[in-house]
Short mmCIF file of C-alpha atoms in Angstrom, two decimals:
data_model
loop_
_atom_site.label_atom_id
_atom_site.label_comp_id
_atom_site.label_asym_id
_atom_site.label_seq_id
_atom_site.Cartn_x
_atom_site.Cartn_y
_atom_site.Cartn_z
CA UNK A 714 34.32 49.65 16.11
CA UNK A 715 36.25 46.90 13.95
CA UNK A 716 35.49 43.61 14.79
CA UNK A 717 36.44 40.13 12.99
CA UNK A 718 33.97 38.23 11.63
CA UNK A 719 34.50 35.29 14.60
CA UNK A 720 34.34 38.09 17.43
CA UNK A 721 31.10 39.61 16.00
CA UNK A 722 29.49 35.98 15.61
CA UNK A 723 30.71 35.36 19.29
CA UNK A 724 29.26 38.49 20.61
CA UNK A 725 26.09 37.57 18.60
CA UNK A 726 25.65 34.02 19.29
CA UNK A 727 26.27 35.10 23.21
CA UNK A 728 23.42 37.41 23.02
CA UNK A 729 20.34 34.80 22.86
CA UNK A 730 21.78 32.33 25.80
CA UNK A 731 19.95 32.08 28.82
CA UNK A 732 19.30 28.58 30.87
CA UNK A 733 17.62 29.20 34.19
CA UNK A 734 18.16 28.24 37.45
CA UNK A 735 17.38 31.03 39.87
CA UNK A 736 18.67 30.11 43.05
CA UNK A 737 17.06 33.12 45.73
CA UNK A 738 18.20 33.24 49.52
CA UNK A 739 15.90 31.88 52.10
CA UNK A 740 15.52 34.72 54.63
CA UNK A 741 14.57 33.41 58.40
CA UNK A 742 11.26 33.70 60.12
CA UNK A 743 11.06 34.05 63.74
CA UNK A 744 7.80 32.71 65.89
CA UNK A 745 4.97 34.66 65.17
CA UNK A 746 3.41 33.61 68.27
CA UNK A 747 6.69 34.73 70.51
CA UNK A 748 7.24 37.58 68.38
CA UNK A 749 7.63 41.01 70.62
CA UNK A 750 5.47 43.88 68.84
CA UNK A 751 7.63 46.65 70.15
CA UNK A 752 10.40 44.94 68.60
CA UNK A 753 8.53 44.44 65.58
CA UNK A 754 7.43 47.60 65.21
CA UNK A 755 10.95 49.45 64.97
CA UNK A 756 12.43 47.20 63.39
CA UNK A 757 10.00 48.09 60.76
CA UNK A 758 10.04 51.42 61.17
CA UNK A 759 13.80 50.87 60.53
CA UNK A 760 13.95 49.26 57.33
CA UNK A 761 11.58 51.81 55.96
CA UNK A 762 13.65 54.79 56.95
CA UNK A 763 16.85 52.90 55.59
CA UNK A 764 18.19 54.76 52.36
CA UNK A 765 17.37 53.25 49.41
CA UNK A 766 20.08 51.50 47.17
CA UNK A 767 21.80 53.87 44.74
CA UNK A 768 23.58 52.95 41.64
CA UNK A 769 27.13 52.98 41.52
CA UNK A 770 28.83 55.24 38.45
CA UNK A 771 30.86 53.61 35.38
CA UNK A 772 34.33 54.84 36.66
CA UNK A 773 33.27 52.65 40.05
CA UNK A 774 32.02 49.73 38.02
CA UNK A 775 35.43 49.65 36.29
CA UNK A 776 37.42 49.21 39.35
CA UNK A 777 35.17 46.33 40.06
CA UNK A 778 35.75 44.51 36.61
CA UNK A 779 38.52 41.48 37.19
CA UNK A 780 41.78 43.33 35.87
CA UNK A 781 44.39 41.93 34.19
CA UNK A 782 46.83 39.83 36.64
CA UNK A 783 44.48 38.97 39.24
CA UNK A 784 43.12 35.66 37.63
CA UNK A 785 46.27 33.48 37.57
CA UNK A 786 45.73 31.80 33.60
CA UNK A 787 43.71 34.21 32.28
CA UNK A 788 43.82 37.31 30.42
CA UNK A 789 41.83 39.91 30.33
CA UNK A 790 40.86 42.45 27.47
CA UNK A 791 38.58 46.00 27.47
CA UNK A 792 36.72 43.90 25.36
CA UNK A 793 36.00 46.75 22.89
CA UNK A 794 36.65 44.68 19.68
CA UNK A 795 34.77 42.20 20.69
CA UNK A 796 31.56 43.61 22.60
CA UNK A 797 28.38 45.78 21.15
CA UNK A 798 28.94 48.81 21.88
CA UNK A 799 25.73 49.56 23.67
CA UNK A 800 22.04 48.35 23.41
CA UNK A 801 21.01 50.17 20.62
CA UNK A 802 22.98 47.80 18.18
CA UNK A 803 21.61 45.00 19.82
CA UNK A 804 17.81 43.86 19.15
CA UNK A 805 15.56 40.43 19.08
CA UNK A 806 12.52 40.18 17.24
CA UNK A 807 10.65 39.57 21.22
CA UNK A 808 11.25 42.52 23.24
CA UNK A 809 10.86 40.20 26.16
CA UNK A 810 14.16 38.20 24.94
CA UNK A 811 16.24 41.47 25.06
CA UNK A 812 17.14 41.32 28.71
CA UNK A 813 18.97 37.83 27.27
CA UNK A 814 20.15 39.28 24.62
CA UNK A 815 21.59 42.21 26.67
CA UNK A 816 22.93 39.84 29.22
CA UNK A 817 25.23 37.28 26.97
CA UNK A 818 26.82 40.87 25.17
CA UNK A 819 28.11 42.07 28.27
CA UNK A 820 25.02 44.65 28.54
CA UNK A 821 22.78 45.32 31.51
CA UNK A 822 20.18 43.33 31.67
CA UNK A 823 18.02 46.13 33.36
CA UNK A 824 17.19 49.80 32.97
CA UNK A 825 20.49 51.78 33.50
CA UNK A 826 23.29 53.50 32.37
CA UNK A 827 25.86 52.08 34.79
CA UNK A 828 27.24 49.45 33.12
CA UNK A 829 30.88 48.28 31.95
CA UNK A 830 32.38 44.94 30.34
CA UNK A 831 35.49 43.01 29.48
CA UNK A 832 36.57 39.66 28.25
CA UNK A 833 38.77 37.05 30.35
CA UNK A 834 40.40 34.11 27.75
CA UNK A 835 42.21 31.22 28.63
CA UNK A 836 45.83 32.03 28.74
CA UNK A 837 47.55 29.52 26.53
CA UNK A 838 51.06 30.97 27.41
CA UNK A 839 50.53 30.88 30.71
CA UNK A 840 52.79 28.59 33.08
CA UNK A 841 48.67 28.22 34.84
CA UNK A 842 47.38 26.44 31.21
CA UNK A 843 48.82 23.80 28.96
CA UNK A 844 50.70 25.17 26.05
CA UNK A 845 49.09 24.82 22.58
CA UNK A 846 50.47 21.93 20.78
CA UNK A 847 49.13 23.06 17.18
CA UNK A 848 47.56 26.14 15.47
CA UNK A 849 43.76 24.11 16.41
CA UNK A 850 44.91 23.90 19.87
CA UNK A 851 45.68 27.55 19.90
CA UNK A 852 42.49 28.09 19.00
CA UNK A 853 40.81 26.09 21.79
CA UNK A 854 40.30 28.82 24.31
CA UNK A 855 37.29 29.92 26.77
CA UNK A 856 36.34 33.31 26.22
CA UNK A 857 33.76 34.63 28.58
CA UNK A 858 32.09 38.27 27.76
CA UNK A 859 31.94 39.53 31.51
CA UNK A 860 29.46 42.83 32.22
CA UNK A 861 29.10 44.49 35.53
CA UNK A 862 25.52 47.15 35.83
CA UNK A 863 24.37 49.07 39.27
CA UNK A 864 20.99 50.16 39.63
CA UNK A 865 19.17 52.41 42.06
CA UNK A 866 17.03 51.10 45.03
CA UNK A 867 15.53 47.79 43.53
CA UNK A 868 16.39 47.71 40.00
CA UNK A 869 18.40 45.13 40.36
CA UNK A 870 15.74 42.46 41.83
CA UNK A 871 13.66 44.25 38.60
CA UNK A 872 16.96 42.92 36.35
CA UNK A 873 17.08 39.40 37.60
CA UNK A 874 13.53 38.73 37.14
CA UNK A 875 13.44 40.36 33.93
CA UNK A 876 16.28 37.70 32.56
CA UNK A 877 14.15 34.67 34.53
CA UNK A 878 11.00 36.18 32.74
CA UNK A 879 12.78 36.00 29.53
CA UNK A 880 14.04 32.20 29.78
CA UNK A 881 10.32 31.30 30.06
CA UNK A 882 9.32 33.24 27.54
CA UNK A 883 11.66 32.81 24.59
CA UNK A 884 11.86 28.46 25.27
CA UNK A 885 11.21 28.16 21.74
CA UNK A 886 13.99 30.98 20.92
CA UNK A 887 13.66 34.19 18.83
CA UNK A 888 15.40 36.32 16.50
CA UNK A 889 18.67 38.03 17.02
CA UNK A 890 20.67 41.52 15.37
CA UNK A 891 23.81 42.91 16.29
CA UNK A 892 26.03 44.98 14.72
CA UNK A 893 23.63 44.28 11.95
CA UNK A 894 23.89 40.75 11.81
CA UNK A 895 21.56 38.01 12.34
CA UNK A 896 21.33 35.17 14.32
CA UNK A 897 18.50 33.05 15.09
CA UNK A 898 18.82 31.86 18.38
CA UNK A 899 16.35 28.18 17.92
CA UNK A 900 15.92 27.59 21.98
CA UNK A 901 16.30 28.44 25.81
CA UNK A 902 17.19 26.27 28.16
CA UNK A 903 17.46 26.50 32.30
CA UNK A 904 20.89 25.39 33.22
CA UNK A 905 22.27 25.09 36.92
CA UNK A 906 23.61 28.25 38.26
CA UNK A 907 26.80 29.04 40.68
CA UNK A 908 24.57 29.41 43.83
CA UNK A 909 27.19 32.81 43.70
CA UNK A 910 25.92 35.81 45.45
CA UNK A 911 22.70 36.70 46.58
CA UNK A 912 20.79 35.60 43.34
CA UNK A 913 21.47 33.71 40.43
CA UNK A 914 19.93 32.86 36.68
CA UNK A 915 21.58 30.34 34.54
CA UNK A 916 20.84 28.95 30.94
CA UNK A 917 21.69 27.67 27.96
CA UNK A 918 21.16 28.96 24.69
CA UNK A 919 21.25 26.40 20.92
CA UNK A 920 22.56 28.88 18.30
CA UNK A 921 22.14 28.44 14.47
CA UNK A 922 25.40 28.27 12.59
CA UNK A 923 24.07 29.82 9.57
CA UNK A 924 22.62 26.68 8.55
CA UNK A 925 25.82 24.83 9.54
CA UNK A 926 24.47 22.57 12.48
CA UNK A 927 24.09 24.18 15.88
CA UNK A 928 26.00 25.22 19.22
CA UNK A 929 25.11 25.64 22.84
CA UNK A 930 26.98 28.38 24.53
CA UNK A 931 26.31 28.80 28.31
CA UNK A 932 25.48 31.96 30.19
CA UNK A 933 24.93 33.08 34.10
CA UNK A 934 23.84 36.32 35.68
CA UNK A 935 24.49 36.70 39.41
CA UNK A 936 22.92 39.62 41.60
CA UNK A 937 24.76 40.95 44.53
CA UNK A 938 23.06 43.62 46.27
CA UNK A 939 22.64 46.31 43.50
CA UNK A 940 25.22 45.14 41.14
CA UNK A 941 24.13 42.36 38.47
CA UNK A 942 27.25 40.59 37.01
CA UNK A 943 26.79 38.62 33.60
CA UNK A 944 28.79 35.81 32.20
CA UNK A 945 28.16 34.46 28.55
CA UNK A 946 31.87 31.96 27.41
CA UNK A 947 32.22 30.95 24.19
CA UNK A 948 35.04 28.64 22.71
CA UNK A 949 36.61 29.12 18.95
CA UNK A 950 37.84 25.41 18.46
CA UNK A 951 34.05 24.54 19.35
CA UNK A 952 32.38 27.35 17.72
CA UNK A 953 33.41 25.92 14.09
CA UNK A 954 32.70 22.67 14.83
CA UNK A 955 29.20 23.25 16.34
CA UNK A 956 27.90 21.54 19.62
CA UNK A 957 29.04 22.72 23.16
CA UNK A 958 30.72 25.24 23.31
CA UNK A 959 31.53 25.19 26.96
CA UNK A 960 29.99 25.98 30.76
CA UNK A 961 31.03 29.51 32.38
CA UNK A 962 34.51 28.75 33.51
CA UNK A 963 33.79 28.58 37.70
CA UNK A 964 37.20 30.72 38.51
CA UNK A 965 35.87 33.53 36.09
CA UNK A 966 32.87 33.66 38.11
CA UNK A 967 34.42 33.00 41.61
CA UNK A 968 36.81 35.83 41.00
CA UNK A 969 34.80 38.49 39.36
CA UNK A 970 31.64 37.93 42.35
CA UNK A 971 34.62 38.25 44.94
CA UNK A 972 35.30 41.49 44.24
CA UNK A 973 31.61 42.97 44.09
CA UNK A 974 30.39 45.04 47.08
#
């Protein structure tokens, strides 16, 4: 898989970002003391005999990824000279950092196979955006590395808390190859998430510019029901520069979390 030397430092800068804010759903308890045991009791009995979740295949996931054309200013790209191919091109020097890691390149941040990704950019052309002005302007565009992954009964929950796990414990940062290049990735940050779906993690990630000052790119991973969407932007103007490189664009995430099950 060719990939230019900005796209591959993209896809590796995105992998270490993670700022938390996991934002879980407050379920409702009825009165204990009014509570009706029969009631109780099959409702119980209910849940348990409920099937448990099962994972839904690639070719499904695919359908679900944002298409081109249904994000008005945006385009959207397979992605596949930009992302890692899979996981095994993509390792930190903490094994508890991968789920990060996995999570900025578009990978599943938990144990499956079912997993997919694109890329949705700015559209500079588009009558949505403001047309570039100069070849830097051209260059000033959100990318945002998007990956969908479905997992069987609660491997999802076991996703999310993996990535909330892995802000704690890779604060002070950690070491970062993909596609055989390295990135050192010098701290994690909690950031404020979408509130989107049924679960959310948010961070922040400061990236090393190969000893060329540092940039913050911004990543999100929202759960909804067994599907886990991740969302890692990063901006080429502000990449070269250094410094902020720019929060998850809210339409990406609006639209993509829309059209999960």
């Amino acid at each position: 898989m060719k990939r230019s030397s900005g796209a591959r430092l993209c896809a590796t800068a995105a992998i270490g970002a993670l700022s938390l804010s996991l934002l879980t759903a407050c379920s409702d308890e009825g009165s204990k003391d009014t509570a009706d045991p029969k009631t109780s009791a099959a409702s119980s009995a209910a849940a348990s005999s409920a099937p448990a979740a099962k994972a839904l295949t690639k070719a499904e996931l695919e359908k679900l990824l944002l298409a081109q054309g249904e994000l008005k200013g945006y385009k959207v790209d397979s992605g596949d000279d930009t992302l890692p191919a899979s996981k095994s091109v993509v390792k930190t020097d903490k094994p508890a950092c991968d789920p990060l890691a996995w999570a900025t390149a578009a990978l599943a941040p938990g144990d499956t196979d079912a997993s997919v990704g694109n890329t949705v950019a700015e559209d500079k052309t588009s009558a949505a955006t403001a047309k570039p002005t100069d070849l830097a302007d051209a260059f000033d565009i959100d990318m945002t590395f998007v990956g969908l992954s479905s997992y069987a009964g609660d491997g999802a929950e076991k996703a999310m808390k993996a990535v909330s796990d892995g802000v704690a414990a890779c604060a002070g940062g950690f070491g970062l190859t993909a596609d055989s290049e390295k990135t050192k990735i010098t701290k994690i940050s909690a950031a404020k998430g979408s509130g989107k779906g049924d679960e959310t993690v948010a961070f922040t990630e400061e990236v090393d510019m190969d000893g060329q000052g540092k940039a913050t790119a911004h990543a999100e991973v929202v759960r909804k029901g067994n599907t886990v969407a991740t969302f890692y932007t990063v901006n080429f103007a502000a990449m070269a520069k250094g410094g902020d490189l720019g929060p998850v664009p809210a339409a990406v995430i609006d639209a993509q979390v829309a059209k999960l099950k």
